[in-house]
Amino acid sequence: MNVNVFWVRPAKQELAIVERLLAPRGTLHLCYGYERPGATRSADVVETLTSNLSAASLSVDEVVLPSAGSSHMLAVTASSGRV
């Protein structure tokens, strides 16, 4: 998903819905890809996303930062801890 709501505010209601709808041990991929974010912007987005995801009982599994010559997208992968 490339949806601003997850990093511009806590998105408690939306993340509660995502967590409820994810299959046990399901995975959520969130991408930031409007333009290549600078290092500061990337750090801000990652910090906000990981904080919001953790508050919603989702585990952050992987963070992929854009690098020179690669995709312009930042990506965060999270999963449901439910079994």
JSON list of N, CA, C and O in Angstrom, two decimals, residues 14-45:
[
{"chain": "A", "resi": 14, "resn": "GLU", "atom": "N", "xyz": [-7.54, 2.80, 11.21]},
{"chain": "A", "resi": 14, "resn": "GLU", "atom": "CA", "xyz": [-7.18, 2.11, 9.97]},
{"chain": "A", "resi": 14, "resn": "GLU", "atom": "C", "xyz": [-6.28, 0.91, 10.26]},
{"chain": "A", "resi": 14, "resn": "GLU", "atom": "O", "xyz": [-6.46, -0.17, 9.68]},
{"chain": "A", "resi": 15, "resn": "LEU", "atom": "N", "xyz": [-5.31, 1.08, 11.17]},
{"chain": "A", "resi": 15, "resn": "LEU", "atom": "CA", "xyz": [-4.41, -0.03, 11.49]},
{"chain": "A", "resi": 15, "resn": "LEU", "atom": "C", "xyz": [-5.13, -1.13, 12.26]},
{"chain": "A", "resi": 15, "resn": "LEU", "atom": "O", "xyz": [-4.80, -2.30, 12.13]},
{"chain": "A", "resi": 16, "resn": "ALA", "atom": "N", "xyz": [-6.13, -0.77, 13.05]},
{"chain": "A", "resi": 16, "resn": "ALA", "atom": "CA", "xyz": [-6.92, -1.80, 13.74]},
{"chain": "A", "resi": 16, "resn": "ALA", "atom": "C", "xyz": [-7.66, -2.65, 12.72]},
{"chain": "A", "resi": 16, "resn": "ALA", "atom": "O", "xyz": [-7.74, -3.87, 12.85]},
{"chain": "A", "resi": 17, "resn": "ILE", "atom": "N", "xyz": [-8.17, -2.02, 11.67]},
{"chain": "A", "resi": 17, "resn": "ILE", "atom": "CA", "xyz": [-8.84, -2.76, 10.60]},
{"chain": "A", "resi": 17, "resn": "ILE", "atom": "C", "xyz": [-7.85, -3.66, 9.87]},
{"chain": "A", "resi": 17, "resn": "ILE", "atom": "O", "xyz": [-8.13, -4.83, 9.62]},
{"chain": "A", "resi": 18, "resn": "VAL", "atom": "N", "xyz": [-6.68, -3.12, 9.53]},
{"chain": "A", "resi": 18, "resn": "VAL", "atom": "CA", "xyz": [-5.65, -3.91, 8.84]},
{"chain": "A", "resi": 18, "resn": "VAL", "atom": "C", "xyz": [-5.27, -5.11, 9.69]},
{"chain": "A", "resi": 18, "resn": "VAL", "atom": "O", "xyz": [-5.22, -6.24, 9.20]},
{"chain": "A", "resi": 19, "resn": "GLU", "atom": "N", "xyz": [-5.01, -4.89, 10.97]},
{"chain": "A", "resi": 19, "resn": "GLU", "atom": "CA", "xyz": [-4.59, -5.98, 11.84]},
{"chain": "A", "resi": 19, "resn": "GLU", "atom": "C", "xyz": [-5.68, -7.05, 11.94]},
{"chain": "A", "resi": 19, "resn": "GLU", "atom": "O", "xyz": [-5.40, -8.24, 11.91]},
{"chain": "A", "resi": 20, "resn": "ARG", "atom": "N", "xyz": [-6.92, -6.61, 12.01]},
{"chain": "A", "resi": 20, "resn": "ARG", "atom": "CA", "xyz": [-8.04, -7.57, 12.09]},
{"chain": "A", "resi": 20, "resn": "ARG", "atom": "C", "xyz": [-8.18, -8.37, 10.80]},
{"chain": "A", "resi": 20, "resn": "ARG", "atom": "O", "xyz": [-8.51, -9.55, 10.82]},
{"chain": "A", "resi": 21, "resn": "LEU", "atom": "N", "xyz": [-7.93, -7.73, 9.65]},
{"chain": "A", "resi": 21, "resn": "LEU", "atom": "CA", "xyz": [-8.12, -8.40, 8.37]},
{"chain": "A", "resi": 21, "resn": "LEU", "atom": "C", "xyz": [-6.93, -9.24, 7.91]},
{"chain": "A", "resi": 21, "resn": "LEU", "atom": "O", "xyz": [-7.09, -10.11, 7.06]},
{"chain": "A", "resi": 22, "resn": "LEU", "atom": "N", "xyz": [-5.76, -8.96, 8.47]},
{"chain": "A", "resi": 22, "resn": "LEU", "atom": "CA", "xyz": [-4.59, -9.77, 8.09]},
{"chain": "A", "resi": 22, "resn": "LEU", "atom": "C", "xyz": [-4.77, -11.20, 8.56]},
{"chain": "A", "resi": 22, "resn": "LEU", "atom": "O", "xyz": [-5.24, -11.45, 9.67]},
{"chain": "A", "resi": 23, "resn": "ALA", "atom": "N", "xyz": [-4.41, -12.12, 7.71]},
{"chain": "A", "resi": 23, "resn": "ALA", "atom": "CA", "xyz": [-4.42, -13.53, 8.11]},
{"chain": "A", "resi": 23, "resn": "ALA", "atom": "C", "xyz": [-3.41, -13.72, 9.24]},
{"chain": "A", "resi": 23, "resn": "ALA", "atom": "O", "xyz": [-2.49, -12.92, 9.40]},
{"chain": "A", "resi": 24, "resn": "PRO", "atom": "N", "xyz": [-3.57, -14.76, 10.05]},
{"chain": "A", "resi": 24, "resn": "PRO", "atom": "CA", "xyz": [-2.55, -15.03, 11.06]},
{"chain": "A", "resi": 24, "resn": "PRO", "atom": "C", "xyz": [-1.17, -15.06, 10.41]},
{"chain": "A", "resi": 24, "resn": "PRO", "atom": "O", "xyz": [-0.98, -15.67, 9.36]},
{"chain": "A", "resi": 25, "resn": "ARG", "atom": "N", "xyz": [-0.27, -14.33, 11.02]},
{"chain": "A", "resi": 25, "resn": "ARG", "atom": "CA", "xyz": [1.09, -14.16, 10.49]},
{"chain": "A", "resi": 25, "resn": "ARG", "atom": "C", "xyz": [1.10, -13.53, 9.10]},
{"chain": "A", "resi": 25, "resn": "ARG", "atom": "O", "xyz": [2.05, -13.69, 8.33]},
{"chain": "A", "resi": 26, "resn": "GLY", "atom": "N", "xyz": [0.03, -12.81, 8.77]},
{"chain": "A", "resi": 26, "resn": "GLY", "atom": "CA", "xyz": [-0.06, -12.11, 7.48]},
{"chain": "A", "resi": 26, "resn": "GLY", "atom": "C", "xyz": [0.92, -10.95, 7.42]},
{"chain": "A", "resi": 26, "resn": "GLY", "atom": "O", "xyz": [1.42, -10.48, 8.44]},
{"chain": "A", "resi": 27, "resn": "THR", "atom": "N", "xyz": [1.22, -10.50, 6.21]},
{"chain": "A", "resi": 27, "resn": "THR", "atom": "CA", "xyz": [2.21, -9.45, 5.99]},
{"chain": "A", "resi": 27, "resn": "THR", "atom": "C", "xyz": [1.59, -8.23, 5.34]},
{"chain": "A", "resi": 27, "resn": "THR", "atom": "O", "xyz": [0.77, -8.34, 4.43]},
{"chain": "A", "resi": 28, "resn": "LEU", "atom": "N", "xyz": [2.01, -7.07, 5.81]},
{"chain": "A", "resi": 28, "resn": "LEU", "atom": "CA", "xyz": [1.59, -5.78, 5.26]},
{"chain": "A", "resi": 28, "resn": "LEU", "atom": "C", "xyz": [2.82, -5.09, 4.71]},
{"chain": "A", "resi": 28, "resn": "LEU", "atom": "O", "xyz": [3.85, -5.01, 5.38]},
{"chain": "A", "resi": 29, "resn": "HIS", "atom": "N", "xyz": [2.74, -4.63, 3.47]},
{"chain": "A", "resi": 29, "resn": "HIS", "atom": "CA", "xyz": [3.83, -3.89, 2.84]},
{"chain": "A", "resi": 29, "resn": "HIS", "atom": "C", "xyz": [3.39, -2.44, 2.64]},
{"chain": "A", "resi": 29, "resn": "HIS", "atom": "O", "xyz": [2.39, -2.20, 1.96]},
{"chain": "A", "resi": 30, "resn": "LEU", "atom": "N", "xyz": [4.12, -1.52, 3.25]},
{"chain": "A", "resi": 30, "resn": "LEU", "atom": "CA", "xyz": [3.82, -0.11, 3.09]},
{"chain": "A", "resi": 30, "resn": "LEU", "atom": "C", "xyz": [4.99, 0.54, 2.35]},
{"chain": "A", "resi": 30, "resn": "LEU", "atom": "O", "xyz": [6.15, 0.33, 2.69]},
{"chain": "A", "resi": 31, "resn": "CYS", "atom": "N", "xyz": [4.67, 1.32, 1.34]},
{"chain": "A", "resi": 31, "resn": "CYS", "atom": "CA", "xyz": [5.70, 1.95, 0.51]},
{"chain": "A", "resi": 31, "resn": "CYS", "atom": "C", "xyz": [5.51, 3.46, 0.46]},
{"chain": "A", "resi": 31, "resn": "CYS", "atom": "O", "xyz": [4.40, 3.96, 0.44]},
{"chain": "A", "resi": 32, "resn": "TYR", "atom": "N", "xyz": [6.61, 4.15, 0.45]},
{"chain": "A", "resi": 32, "resn": "TYR", "atom": "CA", "xyz": [6.63, 5.60, 0.28]},
{"chain": "A", "resi": 32, "resn": "TYR", "atom": "C", "xyz": [7.34, 5.84, -1.04]},
{"chain": "A", "resi": 32, "resn": "TYR", "atom": "O", "xyz": [8.53, 5.57, -1.16]},
{"chain": "A", "resi": 33, "resn": "GLY", "atom": "N", "xyz": [6.62, 6.32, -2.05]},
{"chain": "A", "resi": 33, "resn": "GLY", "atom": "CA", "xyz": [7.25, 6.39, -3.35]},
{"chain": "A", "resi": 33, "resn": "GLY", "atom": "C", "xyz": [6.87, 7.55, -4.23]},
{"chain": "A", "resi": 33, "resn": "GLY", "atom": "O", "xyz": [6.83, 7.40, -5.43]},
{"chain": "A", "resi": 34, "resn": "TYR", "atom": "N", "xyz": [6.57, 8.70, -3.64]},
{"chain": "A", "resi": 34, "resn": "TYR", "atom": "CA", "xyz": [6.21, 9.84, -4.49]},
{"chain": "A", "resi": 34, "resn": "TYR", "atom": "C", "xyz": [7.44, 10.45, -5.14]},
{"chain": "A", "resi": 34, "resn": "TYR", "atom": "O", "xyz": [7.40, 10.91, -6.26]},
{"chain": "A", "resi": 35, "resn": "GLU", "atom": "N", "xyz": [8.50, 10.49, -4.43]},
{"chain": "A", "resi": 35, "resn": "GLU", "atom": "CA", "xyz": [9.79, 10.92, -4.96]},
{"chain": "A", "resi": 35, "resn": "GLU", "atom": "C", "xyz": [10.86, 10.31, -4.07]},
{"chain": "A", "resi": 35, "resn": "GLU", "atom": "O", "xyz": [10.55, 9.80, -3.00]},
{"chain": "A", "resi": 36, "resn": "ARG", "atom": "N", "xyz": [12.09, 10.36, -4.49]},
{"chain": "A", "resi": 36, "resn": "ARG", "atom": "CA", "xyz": [13.15, 9.79, -3.66]},
{"chain": "A", "resi": 36, "resn": "ARG", "atom": "C", "xyz": [13.24, 10.63, -2.39]},
{"chain": "A", "resi": 36, "resn": "ARG", "atom": "O", "xyz": [13.61, 11.79, -2.43]},
{"chain": "A", "resi": 37, "resn": "PRO", "atom": "N", "xyz": [12.90, 10.05, -1.24]},
{"chain": "A", "resi": 37, "resn": "PRO", "atom": "CA", "xyz": [13.00, 10.83, -0.01]},
{"chain": "A", "resi": 37, "resn": "PRO", "atom": "C", "xyz": [14.45, 10.99, 0.40]},
{"chain": "A", "resi": 37, "resn": "PRO", "atom": "O", "xyz": [15.25, 10.08, 0.24]},
{"chain": "A", "resi": 38, "resn": "GLY", "atom": "N", "xyz": [14.81, 12.16, 0.88]},
{"chain": "A", "resi": 38, "resn": "GLY", "atom": "CA", "xyz": [16.16, 12.36, 1.39]},
{"chain": "A", "resi": 38, "resn": "GLY", "atom": "C", "xyz": [16.34, 11.56, 2.67]},
{"chain": "A", "resi": 38, "resn": "GLY", "atom": "O", "xyz": [15.40, 10.99, 3.22]},
{"chain": "A", "resi": 39, "resn": "ALA", "atom": "N", "xyz": [17.57, 11.53, 3.17]},
{"chain": "A", "resi": 39, "resn": "ALA", "atom": "CA", "xyz": [17.88, 10.74, 4.36]},
{"chain": "A", "resi": 39, "resn": "ALA", "atom": "C", "xyz": [17.04, 11.17, 5.56]},
{"chain": "A", "resi": 39, "resn": "ALA", "atom": "O", "xyz": [16.52, 10.33, 6.30]},
{"chain": "A", "resi": 40, "resn": "THR", "atom": "N", "xyz": [16.87, 12.47, 5.74]},
{"chain": "A", "resi": 40, "resn": "THR", "atom": "CA", "xyz": [16.08, 12.96, 6.87]},
{"chain": "A", "resi": 40, "resn": "THR", "atom": "C", "xyz": [14.62, 12.57, 6.71]},
{"chain": "A", "resi": 40, "resn": "THR", "atom": "O", "xyz": [13.99, 12.09, 7.65]},
{"chain": "A", "resi": 41, "resn": "ARG", "atom": "N", "xyz": [14.08, 12.75, 5.52]},
{"chain": "A", "resi": 41, "resn": "ARG", "atom": "CA", "xyz": [12.68, 12.40, 5.27]},
{"chain": "A", "resi": 41, "resn": "ARG", "atom": "C", "xyz": [12.48, 10.90, 5.44]},
{"chain": "A", "resi": 41, "resn": "ARG", "atom": "O", "xyz": [11.49, 10.45, 6.02]},
{"chain": "A", "resi": 42, "resn": "SER", "atom": "N", "xyz": [13.40, 10.10, 4.93]},
{"chain": "A", "resi": 42, "resn": "SER", "atom": "CA", "xyz": [13.31, 8.64, 5.08]},
{"chain": "A", "resi": 42, "resn": "SER", "atom": "C", "xyz": [13.28, 8.27, 6.55]},
{"chain": "A", "resi": 42, "resn": "SER", "atom": "O", "xyz": [12.46, 7.46, 6.98]},
{"chain": "A", "resi": 43, "resn": "ALA", "atom": "N", "xyz": [14.17, 8.85, 7.33]},
{"chain": "A", "resi": 43, "resn": "ALA", "atom": "CA", "xyz": [14.22, 8.54, 8.77]},
{"chain": "A", "resi": 43, "resn": "ALA", "atom": "C", "xyz": [12.92, 8.94, 9.45]},
{"chain": "A", "resi": 43, "resn": "ALA", "atom": "O", "xyz": [12.41, 8.20, 10.30]},
{"chain": "A", "resi": 44, "resn": "ASP", "atom": "N", "xyz": [12.37, 10.10, 9.09]},
{"chain": "A", "resi": 44, "resn": "ASP", "atom": "CA", "xyz": [11.10, 10.54, 9.67]},
{"chain": "A", "resi": 44, "resn": "ASP", "atom": "C", "xyz": [9.96, 9.59, 9.33]},
{"chain": "A", "resi": 44, "resn": "ASP", "atom": "O", "xyz": [9.15, 9.23, 10.20]},
{"chain": "A", "resi": 45, "resn": "VAL", "atom": "N", "xyz": [9.87, 9.18, 8.07]},
{"chain": "A", "resi": 45, "resn": "VAL", "atom": "CA", "xyz": [8.80, 8.28, 7.63]},
{"chain": "A", "resi": 45, "resn": "VAL", "atom": "C", "xyz": [8.94, 6.93, 8.34]},
{"chain": "A", "resi": 45, "resn": "VAL", "atom": "O", "xyz": [7.96, 6.39, 8.85]}
]
